[in-house]
Coordinates of N, CA and C in Angstrom, one line a residue:
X1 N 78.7 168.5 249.0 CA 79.6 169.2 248.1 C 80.5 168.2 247.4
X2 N 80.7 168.2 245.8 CA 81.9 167.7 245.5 C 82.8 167.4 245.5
X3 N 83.9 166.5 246.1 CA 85.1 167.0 246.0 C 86.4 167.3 245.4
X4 N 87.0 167.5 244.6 CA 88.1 167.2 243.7 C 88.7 165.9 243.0
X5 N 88.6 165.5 244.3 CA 89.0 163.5 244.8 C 88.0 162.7 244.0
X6 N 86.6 163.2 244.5 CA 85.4 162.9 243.8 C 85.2 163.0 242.5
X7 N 85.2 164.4 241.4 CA 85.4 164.5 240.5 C 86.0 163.9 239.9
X8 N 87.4 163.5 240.2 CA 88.5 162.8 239.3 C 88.2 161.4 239.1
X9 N 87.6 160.4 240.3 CA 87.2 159.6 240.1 C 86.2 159.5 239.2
X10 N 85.8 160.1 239.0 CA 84.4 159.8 238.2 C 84.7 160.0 237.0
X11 N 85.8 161.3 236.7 CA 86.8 161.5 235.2 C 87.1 160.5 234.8
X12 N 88.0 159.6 235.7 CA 89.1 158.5 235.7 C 88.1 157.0 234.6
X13 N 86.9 157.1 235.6 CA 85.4 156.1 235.3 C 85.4 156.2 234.4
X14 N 85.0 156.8 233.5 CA 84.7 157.3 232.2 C 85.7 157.3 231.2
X15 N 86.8 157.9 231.4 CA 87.6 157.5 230.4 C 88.3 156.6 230.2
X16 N 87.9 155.0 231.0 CA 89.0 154.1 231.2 C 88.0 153.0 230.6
X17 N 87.8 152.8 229.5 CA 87.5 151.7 228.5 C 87.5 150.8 229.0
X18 N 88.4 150.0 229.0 CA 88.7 148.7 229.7 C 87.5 147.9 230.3
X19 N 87.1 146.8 230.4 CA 86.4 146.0 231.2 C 86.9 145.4 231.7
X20 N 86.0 145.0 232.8 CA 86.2 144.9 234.4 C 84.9 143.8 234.6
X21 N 85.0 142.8 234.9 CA 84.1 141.5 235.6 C 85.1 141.1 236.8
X22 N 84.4 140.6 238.1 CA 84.6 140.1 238.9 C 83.7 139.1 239.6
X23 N 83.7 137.6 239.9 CA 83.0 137.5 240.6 C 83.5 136.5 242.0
X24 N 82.7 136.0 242.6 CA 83.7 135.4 244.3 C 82.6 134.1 243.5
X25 N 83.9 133.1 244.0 CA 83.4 131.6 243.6 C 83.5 130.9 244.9
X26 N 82.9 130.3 245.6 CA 83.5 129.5 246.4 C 83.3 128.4 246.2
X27 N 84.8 127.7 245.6 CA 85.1 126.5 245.5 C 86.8 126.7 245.7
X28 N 87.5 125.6 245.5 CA 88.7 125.6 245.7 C 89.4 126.1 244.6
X29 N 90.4 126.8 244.8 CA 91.2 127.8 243.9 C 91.7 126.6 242.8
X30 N 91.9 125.3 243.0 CA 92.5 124.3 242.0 C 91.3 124.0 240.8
X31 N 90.1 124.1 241.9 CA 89.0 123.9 240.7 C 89.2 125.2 239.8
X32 N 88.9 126.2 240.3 CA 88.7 126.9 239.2 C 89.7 127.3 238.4
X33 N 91.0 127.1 238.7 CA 92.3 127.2 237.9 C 92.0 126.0 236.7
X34 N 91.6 124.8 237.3 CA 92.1 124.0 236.2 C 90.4 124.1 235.3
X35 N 89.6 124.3 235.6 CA 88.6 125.2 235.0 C 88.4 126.0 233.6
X36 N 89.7 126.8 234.1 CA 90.0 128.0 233.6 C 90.9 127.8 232.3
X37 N 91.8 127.2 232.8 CA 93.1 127.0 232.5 C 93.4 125.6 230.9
X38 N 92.5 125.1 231.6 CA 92.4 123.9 230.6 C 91.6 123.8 229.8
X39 N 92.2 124.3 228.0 CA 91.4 124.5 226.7 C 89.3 123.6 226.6
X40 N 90.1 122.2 226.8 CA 88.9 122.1 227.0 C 87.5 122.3 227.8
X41 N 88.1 122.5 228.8 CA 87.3 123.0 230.2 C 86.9 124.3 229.9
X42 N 87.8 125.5 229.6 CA 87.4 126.5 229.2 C 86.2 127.0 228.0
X43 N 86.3 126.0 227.1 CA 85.5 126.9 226.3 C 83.6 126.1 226.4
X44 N 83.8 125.6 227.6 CA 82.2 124.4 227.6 C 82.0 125.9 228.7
X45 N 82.4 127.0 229.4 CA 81.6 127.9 230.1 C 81.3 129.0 229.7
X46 N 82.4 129.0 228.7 CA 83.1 130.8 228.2 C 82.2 131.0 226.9
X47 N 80.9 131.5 226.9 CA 80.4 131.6 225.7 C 81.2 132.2 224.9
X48 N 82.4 132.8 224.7 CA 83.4 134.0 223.9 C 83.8 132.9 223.0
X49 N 84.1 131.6 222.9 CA 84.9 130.8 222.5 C 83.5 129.1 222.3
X50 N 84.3 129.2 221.3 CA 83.5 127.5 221.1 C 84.6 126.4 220.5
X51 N 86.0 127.0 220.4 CA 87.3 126.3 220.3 C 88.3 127.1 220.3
X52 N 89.2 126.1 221.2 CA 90.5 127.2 221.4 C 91.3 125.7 221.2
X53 N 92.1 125.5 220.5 CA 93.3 124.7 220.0 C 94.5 125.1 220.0
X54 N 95.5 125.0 221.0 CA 96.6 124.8 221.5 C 97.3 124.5 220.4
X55 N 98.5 125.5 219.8 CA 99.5 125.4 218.6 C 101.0 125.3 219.0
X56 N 101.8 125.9 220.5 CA 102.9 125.9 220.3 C 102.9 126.6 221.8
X57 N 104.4 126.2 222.6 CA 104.9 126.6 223.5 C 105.9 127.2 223.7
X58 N 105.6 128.6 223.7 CA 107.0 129.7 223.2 C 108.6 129.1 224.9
X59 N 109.3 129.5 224.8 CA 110.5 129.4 225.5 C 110.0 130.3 227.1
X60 N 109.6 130.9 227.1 CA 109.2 131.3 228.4 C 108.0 130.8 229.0
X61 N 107.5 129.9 228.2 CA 106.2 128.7 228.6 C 105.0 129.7 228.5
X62 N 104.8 130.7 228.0 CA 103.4 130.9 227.2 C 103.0 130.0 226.1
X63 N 101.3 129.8 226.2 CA 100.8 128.6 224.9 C 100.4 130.0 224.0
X64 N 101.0 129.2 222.5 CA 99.9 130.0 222.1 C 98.9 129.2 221.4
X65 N 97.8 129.8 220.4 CA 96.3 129.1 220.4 C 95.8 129.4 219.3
X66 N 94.9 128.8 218.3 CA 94.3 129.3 217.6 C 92.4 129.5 218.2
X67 N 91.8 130.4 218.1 CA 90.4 130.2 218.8 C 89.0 130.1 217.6
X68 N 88.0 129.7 217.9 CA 87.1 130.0 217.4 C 85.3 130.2 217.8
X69 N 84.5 131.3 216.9 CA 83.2 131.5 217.8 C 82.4 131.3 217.0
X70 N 81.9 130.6 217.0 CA 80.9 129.6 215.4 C 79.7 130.1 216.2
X71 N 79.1 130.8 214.9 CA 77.7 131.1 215.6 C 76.9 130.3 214.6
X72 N 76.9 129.6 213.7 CA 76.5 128.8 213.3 C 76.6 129.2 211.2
X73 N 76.1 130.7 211.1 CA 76.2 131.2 210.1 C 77.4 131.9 209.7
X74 N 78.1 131.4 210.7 CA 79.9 132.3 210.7 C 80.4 132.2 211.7
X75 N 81.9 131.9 211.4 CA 82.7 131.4 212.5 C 83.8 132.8 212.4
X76 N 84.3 133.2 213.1 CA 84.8 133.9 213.6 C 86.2 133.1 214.4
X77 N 87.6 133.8 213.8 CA 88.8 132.8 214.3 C 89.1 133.8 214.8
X78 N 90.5 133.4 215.4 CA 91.6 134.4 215.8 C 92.9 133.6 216.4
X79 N 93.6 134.6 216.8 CA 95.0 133.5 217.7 C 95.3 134.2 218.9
X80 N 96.5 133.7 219.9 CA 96.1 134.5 220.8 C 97.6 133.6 221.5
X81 N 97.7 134.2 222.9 CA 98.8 133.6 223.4 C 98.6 134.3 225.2
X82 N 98.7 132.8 225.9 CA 98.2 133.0 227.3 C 99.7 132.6 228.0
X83 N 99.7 133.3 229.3 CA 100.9 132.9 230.0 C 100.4 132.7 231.6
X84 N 100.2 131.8 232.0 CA 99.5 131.4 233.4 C 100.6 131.8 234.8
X85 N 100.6 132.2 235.9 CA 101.6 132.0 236.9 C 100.9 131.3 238.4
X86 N 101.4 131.1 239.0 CA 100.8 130.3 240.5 C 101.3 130.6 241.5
X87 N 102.6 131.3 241.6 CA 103.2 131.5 242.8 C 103.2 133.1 242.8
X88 N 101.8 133.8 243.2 CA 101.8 135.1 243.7 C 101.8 135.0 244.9
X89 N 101.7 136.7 245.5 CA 101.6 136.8 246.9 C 100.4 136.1 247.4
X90 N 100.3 135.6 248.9 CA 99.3 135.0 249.6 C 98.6 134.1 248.3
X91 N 99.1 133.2 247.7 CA 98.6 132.1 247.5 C 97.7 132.4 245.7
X92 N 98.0 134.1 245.4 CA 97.7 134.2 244.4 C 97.8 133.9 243.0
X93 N 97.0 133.9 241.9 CA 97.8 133.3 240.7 C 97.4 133.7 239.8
X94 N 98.0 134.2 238.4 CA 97.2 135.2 237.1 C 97.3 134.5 236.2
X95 N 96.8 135.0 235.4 CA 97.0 134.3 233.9 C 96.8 135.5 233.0
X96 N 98.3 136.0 232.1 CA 97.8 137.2 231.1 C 97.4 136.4 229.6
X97 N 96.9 137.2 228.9 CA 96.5 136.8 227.6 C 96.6 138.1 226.6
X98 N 97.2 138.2 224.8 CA 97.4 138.8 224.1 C 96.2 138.1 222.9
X99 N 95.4 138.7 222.1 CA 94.8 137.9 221.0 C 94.6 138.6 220.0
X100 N 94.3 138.5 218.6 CA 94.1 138.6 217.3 C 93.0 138.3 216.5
X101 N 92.0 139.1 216.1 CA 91.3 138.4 215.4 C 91.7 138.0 214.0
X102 N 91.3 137.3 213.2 CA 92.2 137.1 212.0 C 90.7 136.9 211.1
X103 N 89.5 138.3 211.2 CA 88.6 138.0 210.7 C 88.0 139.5 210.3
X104 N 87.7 139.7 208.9 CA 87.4 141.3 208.8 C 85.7 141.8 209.2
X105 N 85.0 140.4 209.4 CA 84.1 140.6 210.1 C 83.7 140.8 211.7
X106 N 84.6 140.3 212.4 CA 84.6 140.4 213.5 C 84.5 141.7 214.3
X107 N 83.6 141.7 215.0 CA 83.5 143.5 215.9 C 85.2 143.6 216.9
X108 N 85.4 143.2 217.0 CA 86.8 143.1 217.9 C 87.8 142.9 217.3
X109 N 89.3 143.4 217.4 CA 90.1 143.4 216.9 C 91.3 142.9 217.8
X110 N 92.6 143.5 217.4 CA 93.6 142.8 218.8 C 93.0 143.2 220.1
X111 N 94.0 142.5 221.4 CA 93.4 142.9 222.7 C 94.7 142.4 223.4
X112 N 94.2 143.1 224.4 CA 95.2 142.2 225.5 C 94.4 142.1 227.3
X113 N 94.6 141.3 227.9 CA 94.1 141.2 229.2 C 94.3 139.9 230.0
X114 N 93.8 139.9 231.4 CA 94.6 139.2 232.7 C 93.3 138.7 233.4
X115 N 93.4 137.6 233.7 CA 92.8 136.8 234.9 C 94.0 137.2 235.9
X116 N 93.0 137.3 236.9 CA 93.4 137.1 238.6 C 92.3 136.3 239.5
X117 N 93.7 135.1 240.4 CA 93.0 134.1 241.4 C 93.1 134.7 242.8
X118 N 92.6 135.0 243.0 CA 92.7 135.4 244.5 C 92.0 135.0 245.6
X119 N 92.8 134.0 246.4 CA 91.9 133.0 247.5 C 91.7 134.3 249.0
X120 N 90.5 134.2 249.0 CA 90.0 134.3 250.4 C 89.1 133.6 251.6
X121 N 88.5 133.7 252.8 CA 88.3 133.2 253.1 C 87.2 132.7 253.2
X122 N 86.5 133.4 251.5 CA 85.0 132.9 251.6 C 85.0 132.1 250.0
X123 N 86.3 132.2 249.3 CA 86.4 131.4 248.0 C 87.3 131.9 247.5
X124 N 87.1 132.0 246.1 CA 87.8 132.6 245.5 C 87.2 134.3 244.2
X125 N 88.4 135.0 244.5 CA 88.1 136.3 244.0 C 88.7 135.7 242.5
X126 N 87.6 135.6 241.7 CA 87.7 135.5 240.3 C 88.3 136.9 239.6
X127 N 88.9 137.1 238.8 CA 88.4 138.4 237.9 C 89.1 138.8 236.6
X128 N 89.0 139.6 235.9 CA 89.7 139.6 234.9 C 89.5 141.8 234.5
X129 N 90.5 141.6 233.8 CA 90.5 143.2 233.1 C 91.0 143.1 231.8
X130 N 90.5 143.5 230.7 CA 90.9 143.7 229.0 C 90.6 144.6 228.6
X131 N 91.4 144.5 227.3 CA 90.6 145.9 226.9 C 91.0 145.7 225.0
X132 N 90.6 146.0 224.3 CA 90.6 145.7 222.5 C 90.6 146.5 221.8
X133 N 90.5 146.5 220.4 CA 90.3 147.4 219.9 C 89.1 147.5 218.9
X134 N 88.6 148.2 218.6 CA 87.3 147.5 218.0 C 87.5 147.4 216.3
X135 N 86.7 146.3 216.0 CA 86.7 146.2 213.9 C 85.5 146.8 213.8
X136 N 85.4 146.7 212.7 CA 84.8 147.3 211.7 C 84.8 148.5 211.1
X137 N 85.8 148.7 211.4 CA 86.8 150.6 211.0 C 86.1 151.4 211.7
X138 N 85.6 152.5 211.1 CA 84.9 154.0 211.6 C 84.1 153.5 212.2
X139 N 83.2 152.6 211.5 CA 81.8 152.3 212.0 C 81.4 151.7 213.5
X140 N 82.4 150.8 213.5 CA 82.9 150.0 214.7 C 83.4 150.5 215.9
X141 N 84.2 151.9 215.5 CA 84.6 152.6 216.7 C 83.2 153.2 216.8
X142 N 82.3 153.8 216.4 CA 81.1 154.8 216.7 C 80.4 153.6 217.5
X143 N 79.9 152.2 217.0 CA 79.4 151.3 217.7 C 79.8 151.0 219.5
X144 N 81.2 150.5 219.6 CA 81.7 150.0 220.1 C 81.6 150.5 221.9
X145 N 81.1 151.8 221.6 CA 80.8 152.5 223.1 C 79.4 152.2 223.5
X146 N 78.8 152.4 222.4 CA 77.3 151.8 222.4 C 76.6 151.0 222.8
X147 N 77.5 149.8 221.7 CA 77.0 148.5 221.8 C 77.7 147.2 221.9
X148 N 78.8 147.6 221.1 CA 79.3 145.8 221.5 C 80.1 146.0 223.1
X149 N 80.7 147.0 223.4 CA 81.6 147.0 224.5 C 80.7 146.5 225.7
X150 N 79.3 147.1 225.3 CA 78.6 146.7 226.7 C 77.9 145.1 226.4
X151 N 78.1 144.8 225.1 CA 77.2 143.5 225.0 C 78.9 142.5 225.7
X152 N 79.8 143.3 224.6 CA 81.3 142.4 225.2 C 81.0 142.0 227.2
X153 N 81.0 142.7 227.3 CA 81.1 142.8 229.4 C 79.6 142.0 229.3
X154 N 78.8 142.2 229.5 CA 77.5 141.5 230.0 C 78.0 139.7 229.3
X155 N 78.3 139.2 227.8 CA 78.6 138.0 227.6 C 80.1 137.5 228.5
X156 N 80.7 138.5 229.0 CA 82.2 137.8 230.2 C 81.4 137.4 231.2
X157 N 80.3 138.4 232.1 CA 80.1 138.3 233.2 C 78.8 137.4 232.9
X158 N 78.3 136.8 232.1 CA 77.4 135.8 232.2 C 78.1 134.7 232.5
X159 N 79.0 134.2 231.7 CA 79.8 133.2 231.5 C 80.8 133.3 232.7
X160 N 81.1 134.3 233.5 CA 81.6 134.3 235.0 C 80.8 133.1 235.3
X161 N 79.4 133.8 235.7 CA 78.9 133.1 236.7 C 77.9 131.8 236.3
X162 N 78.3 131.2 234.8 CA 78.3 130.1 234.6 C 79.5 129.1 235.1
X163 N 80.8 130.0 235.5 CA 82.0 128.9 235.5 C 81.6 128.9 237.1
X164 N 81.1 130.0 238.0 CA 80.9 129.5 239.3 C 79.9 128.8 239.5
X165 N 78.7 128.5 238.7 CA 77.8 127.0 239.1 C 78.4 126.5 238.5
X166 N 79.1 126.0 238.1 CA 79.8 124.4 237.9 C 80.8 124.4 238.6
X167 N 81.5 125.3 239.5 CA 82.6 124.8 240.3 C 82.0 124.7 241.5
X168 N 80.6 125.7 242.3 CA 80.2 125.4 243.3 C 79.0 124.7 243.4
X169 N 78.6 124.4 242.2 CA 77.0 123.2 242.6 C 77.3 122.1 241.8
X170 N 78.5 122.2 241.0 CA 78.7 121.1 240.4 C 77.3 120.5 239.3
X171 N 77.3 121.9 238.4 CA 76.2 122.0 237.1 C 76.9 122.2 236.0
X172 N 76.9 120.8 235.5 CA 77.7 121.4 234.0 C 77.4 122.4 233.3
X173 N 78.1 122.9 232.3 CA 77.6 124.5 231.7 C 76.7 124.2 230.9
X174 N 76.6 123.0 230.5 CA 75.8 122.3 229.1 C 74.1 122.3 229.6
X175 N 74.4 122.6 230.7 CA 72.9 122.4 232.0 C 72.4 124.5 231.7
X176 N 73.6 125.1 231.4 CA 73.4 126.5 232.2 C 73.6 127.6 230.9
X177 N 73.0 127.1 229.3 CA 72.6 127.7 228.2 C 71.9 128.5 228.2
X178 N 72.0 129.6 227.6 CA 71.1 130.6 227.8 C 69.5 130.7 226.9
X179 N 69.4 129.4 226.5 CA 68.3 128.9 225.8 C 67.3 128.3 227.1
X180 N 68.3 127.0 227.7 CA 67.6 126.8 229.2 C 67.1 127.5 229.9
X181 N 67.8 128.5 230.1 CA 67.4 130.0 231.1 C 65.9 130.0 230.8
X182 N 65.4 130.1 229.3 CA 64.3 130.3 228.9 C 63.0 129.4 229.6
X183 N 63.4 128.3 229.8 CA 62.6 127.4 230.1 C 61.8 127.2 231.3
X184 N 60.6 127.6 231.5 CA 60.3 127.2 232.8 C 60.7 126.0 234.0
X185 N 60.4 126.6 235.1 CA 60.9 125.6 236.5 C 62.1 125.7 237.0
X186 N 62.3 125.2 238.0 CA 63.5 125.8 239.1 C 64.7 125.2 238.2
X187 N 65.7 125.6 238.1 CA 67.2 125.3 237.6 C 67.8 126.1 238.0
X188 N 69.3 126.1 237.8 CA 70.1 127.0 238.0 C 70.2 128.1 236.4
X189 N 70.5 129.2 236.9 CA 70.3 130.5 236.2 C 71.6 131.2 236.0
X190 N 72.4 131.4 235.3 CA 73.7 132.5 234.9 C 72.9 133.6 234.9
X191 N 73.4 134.5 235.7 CA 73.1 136.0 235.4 C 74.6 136.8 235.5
X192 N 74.2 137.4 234.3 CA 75.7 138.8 234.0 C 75.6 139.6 235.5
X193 N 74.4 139.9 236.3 CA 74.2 141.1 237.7 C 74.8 140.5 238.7
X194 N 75.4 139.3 238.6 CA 76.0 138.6 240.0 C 77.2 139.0 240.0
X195 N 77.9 140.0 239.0 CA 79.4 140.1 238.8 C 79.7 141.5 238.8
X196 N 80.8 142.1 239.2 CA 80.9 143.5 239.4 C 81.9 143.6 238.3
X197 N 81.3 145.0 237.7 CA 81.8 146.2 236.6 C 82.9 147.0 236.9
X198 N 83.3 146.8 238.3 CA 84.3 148.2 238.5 C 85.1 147.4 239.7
X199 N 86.2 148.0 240.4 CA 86.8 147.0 241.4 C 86.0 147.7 242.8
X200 N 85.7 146.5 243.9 CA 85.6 147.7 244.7 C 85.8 148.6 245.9
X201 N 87.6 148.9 245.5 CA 88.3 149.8 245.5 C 88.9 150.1 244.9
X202 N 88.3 151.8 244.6 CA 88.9 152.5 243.5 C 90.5 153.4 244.0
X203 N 91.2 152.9 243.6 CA 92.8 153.5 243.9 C 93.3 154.7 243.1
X204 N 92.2 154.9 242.1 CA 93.1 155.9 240.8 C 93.8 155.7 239.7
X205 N 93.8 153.7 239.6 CA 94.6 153.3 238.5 C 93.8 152.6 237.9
X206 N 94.1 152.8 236.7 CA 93.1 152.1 235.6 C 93.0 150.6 235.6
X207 N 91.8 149.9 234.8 CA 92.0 148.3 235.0 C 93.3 147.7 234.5
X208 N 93.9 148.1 233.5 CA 94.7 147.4 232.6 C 96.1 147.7 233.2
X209 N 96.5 149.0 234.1 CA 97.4 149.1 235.6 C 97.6 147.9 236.2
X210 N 96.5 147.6 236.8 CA 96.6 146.1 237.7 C 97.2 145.0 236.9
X211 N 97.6 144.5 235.4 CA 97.4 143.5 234.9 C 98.8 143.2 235.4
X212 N 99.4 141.3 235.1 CA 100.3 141.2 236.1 C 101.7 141.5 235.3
X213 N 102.6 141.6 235.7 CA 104.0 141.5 235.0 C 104.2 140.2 233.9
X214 N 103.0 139.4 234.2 CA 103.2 138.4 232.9 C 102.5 139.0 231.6
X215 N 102.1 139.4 231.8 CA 101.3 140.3 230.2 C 102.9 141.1 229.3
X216 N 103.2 141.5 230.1 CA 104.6 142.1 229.4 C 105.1 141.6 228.5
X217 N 105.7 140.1 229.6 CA 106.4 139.0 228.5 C 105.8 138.3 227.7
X218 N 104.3 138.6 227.3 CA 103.9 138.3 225.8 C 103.7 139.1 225.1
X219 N 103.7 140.2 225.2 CA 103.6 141.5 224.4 C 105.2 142.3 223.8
X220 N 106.0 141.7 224.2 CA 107.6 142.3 224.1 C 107.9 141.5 223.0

């Protein structure tokens, strides 16, 4: 039998947009912070980005950034502004982010969303929650449930678990191209299925609920 509890959960599923990747890295929370954290470091894993250039440091120590995603026939900019923290509970540590595309071609529009570090005792709990708005006017919103939102989630969680082989086998990302993938013989492999889509415990609060109290102070 269904139960009410059940139903609503599954209501809650469905109307909560948002994306959701997670994946468990085991390496040390320093590696993948400074990984993460550090423009250059970040955009050799994060297929989303092929430059992010550091512009200015507001008074409450958010950076903010200009980004870019060159696909070769079009580059795609935007700007954006991140605010990192380290002293959570039990050893925890976020990083919120606000961004902009500044591109009328771009499927994505503004956004906002949060990394969380969370050490355990088998690594670390990677994860993140966002959520955007979509471009390309009408057309873009009819798309955007369709197609890009799920292509959006499957390119985070590929690029997850490109940042966890290079922090736990020590494979550069330059090794872990989705062109290589192609290539016969044993290598290491990014797959988007190593990462979870949903948290897993569901509380009744949406992804973008959880995001940390630093997301505020870039958004205010």
């Amino acid at each position: 039998m269904k139960t009410p509890h059940g139903r609503r959960r599954r209501a809650h599923a469905t109307q909560d947009r948002a994306l959701y990747v997670e994946i468990l890295i085991r390496a040390p929370l320093e590696t993948v912070w400074e990984r993460t954290q550090d423009p250059t470091s970040h955009v050799r894993w994060d297929a989303r980005f092929t430059s992010i250039r550091p512009t200015r440091v507001r008074e409450n120590g958010a950076q903010e950034f200009d980004y870019e995603l060159d696909l070769g026939l079009h580059k795609f900019r935007g700007t954006g502004s991140s605010l990192g923290t380290r002293h959570g509970r039990h050893g925890e540590r976020t990083s919120a982010l606000v961004f902009d595309a500044a591109d009328r071609l771009s499927p994505l529009g503004s956004g906002r969303g949060y990394w969380r570090y969370i050490p355990t005792d088998d690594g670390v709990r990677f994860l993140t929650g966002y959520d955007y708005q979509p471009g390309w006017g009408p057309i873009g919103r009819i798309l955007d449930p369709l197609i890009t939102r799920r292509f959006v989630w499957w390119l985070t969680a590929w690029s997850f678990d490109r940042l966890r082989i290079w922090a736990e086998e020590d494979v550069v990302p330059e090794k872990t191209t989705w062109w290589r993938s192609l290539l016969p013989g044993e290598r290491p492999r990014a797959r988007a299925g190593r990462c979870m889509s949903r948290p897993a415990r569901d509380d009744g609060g949406s992804v973008m609920q959880a995001a940390p109290d630093s997301l505020a102070e870039i958004t205010s």
